[in-house]
Protein backbone atom coordinates (compact mmCIF):
# COMPACT_ATOMS: atom_id res chain seq x y z
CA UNK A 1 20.30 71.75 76.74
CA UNK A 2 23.18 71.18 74.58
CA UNK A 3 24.01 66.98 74.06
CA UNK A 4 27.78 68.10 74.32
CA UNK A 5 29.60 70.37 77.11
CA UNK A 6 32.94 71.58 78.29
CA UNK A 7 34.07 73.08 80.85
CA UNK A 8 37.59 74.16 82.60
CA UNK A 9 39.08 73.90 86.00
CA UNK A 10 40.16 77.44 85.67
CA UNK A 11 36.90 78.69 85.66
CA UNK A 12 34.79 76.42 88.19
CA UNK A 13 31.21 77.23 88.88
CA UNK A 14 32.23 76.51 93.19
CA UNK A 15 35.68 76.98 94.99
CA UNK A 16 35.39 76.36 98.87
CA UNK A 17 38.89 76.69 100.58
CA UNK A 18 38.72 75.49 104.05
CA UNK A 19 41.85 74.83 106.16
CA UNK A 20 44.69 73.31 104.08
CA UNK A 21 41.91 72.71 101.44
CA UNK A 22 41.07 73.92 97.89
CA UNK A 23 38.15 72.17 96.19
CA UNK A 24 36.74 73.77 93.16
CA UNK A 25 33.18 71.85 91.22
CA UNK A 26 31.78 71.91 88.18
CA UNK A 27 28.94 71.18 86.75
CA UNK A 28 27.98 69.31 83.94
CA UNK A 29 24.09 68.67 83.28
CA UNK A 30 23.15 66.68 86.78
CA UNK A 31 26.55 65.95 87.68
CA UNK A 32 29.13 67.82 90.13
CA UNK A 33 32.85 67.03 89.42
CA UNK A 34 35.15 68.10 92.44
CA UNK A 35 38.38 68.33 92.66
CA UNK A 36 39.93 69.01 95.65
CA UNK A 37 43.20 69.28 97.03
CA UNK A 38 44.23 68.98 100.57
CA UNK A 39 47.90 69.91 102.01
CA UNK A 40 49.55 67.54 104.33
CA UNK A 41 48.54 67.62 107.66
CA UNK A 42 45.23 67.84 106.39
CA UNK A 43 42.53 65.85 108.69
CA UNK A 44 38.49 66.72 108.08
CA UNK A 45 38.04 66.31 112.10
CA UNK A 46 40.35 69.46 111.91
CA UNK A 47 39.71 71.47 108.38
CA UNK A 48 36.38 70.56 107.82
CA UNK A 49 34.36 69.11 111.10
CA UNK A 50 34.21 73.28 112.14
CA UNK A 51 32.47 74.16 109.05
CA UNK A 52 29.72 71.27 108.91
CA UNK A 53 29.30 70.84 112.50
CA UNK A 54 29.33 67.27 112.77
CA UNK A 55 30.91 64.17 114.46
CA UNK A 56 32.00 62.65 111.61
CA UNK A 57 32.35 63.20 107.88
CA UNK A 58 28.56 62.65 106.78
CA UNK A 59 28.73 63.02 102.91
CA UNK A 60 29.13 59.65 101.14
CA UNK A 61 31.96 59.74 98.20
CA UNK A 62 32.47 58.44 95.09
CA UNK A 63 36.11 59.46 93.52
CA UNK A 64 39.38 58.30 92.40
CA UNK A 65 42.52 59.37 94.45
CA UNK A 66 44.91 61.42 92.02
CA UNK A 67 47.41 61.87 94.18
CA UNK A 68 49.18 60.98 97.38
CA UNK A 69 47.37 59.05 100.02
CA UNK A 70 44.53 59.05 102.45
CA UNK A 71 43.74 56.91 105.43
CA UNK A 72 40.03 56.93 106.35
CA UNK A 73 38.55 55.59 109.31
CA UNK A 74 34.66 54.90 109.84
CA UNK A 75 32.27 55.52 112.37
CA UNK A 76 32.25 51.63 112.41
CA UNK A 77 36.27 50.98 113.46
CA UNK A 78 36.99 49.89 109.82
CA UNK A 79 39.75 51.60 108.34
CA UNK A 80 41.24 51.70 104.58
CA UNK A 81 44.25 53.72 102.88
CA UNK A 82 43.26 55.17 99.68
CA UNK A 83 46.53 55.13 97.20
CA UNK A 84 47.09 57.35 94.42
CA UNK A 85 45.69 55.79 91.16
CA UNK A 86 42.87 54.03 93.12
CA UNK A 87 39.06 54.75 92.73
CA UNK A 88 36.72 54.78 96.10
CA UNK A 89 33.40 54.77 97.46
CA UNK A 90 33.19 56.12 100.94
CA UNK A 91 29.75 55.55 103.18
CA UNK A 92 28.80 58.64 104.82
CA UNK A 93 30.15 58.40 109.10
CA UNK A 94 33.96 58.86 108.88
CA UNK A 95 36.96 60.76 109.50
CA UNK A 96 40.30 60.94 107.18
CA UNK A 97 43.57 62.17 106.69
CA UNK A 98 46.11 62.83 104.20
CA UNK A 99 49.47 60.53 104.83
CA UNK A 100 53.23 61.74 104.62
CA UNK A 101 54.06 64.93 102.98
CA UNK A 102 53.07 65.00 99.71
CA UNK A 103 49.23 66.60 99.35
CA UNK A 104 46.25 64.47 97.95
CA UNK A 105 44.56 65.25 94.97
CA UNK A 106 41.36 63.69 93.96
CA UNK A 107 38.64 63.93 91.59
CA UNK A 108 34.53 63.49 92.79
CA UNK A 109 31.67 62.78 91.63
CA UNK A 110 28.21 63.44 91.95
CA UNK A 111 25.08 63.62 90.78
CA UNK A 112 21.42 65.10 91.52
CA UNK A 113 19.46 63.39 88.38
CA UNK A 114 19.10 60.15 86.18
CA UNK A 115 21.04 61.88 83.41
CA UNK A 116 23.69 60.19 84.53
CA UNK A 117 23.87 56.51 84.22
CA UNK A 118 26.03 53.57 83.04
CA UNK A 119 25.67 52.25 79.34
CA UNK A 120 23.30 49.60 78.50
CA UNK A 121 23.08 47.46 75.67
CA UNK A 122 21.90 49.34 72.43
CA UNK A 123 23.04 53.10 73.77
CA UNK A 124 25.95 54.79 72.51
């Protein structure tokens, strides 16, 4: 495998396009970039809960919010708005929403391997 790649959102390697929803991925070596999109009035107990068939969002997330603004609410009670410019980490067990009228836009992240780590001393 290559030590360099590219690739572009035009050609994705996954789109899924659920309710009010368009996420496309792509890979890179052990990581999954998604970017997804969701139109206001979006809500994953609504758009998304039919597809996975569970009570609650069960997928933990790591991301920064792009655009717009989401409210998330956890299986817990504890609740946080997510603001445009902001980076996350969401525990899998909630539900969330976009808020207002302008659609959210954020960028994912993934990963299935050790490829992908943080810098230590003495790497490059």
């Amino acid at each position: 495998m290559s030590s360099m790649e590219t690739k572009s959102w035009s050609n994705p390697d996954d789109v899924q396009t659920p309710d009010k929803t368009h996420a496309a991925s792509i890979k890179l070596g052990g990581v999954t970039l998604t970017k997804a999109n969701v139109q206001p009035g979006w809500k994953w107990s609504e758009c998304i809960k039919p597809h996975v068939e569970t009570e609650s969002c069960q997928a933990g997330h790591i991301g920064v919010l792009l655009q717009g603004q989401i409210h998330v609410v956890s299986d817990d009670g504890s609740e946080i708005t997510i603001n445009a410019g902001e980076a996350y980490r969401l525990a899998p067990g909630h539900d969330a929403w976009v808020v207002g009228d302008e659609p959210a836009v954020n960028l994912e992240f993934s990963t299935d391997s050790k490829e992908f780590a943080s810098w230590t001393r003495g790497e490059g």
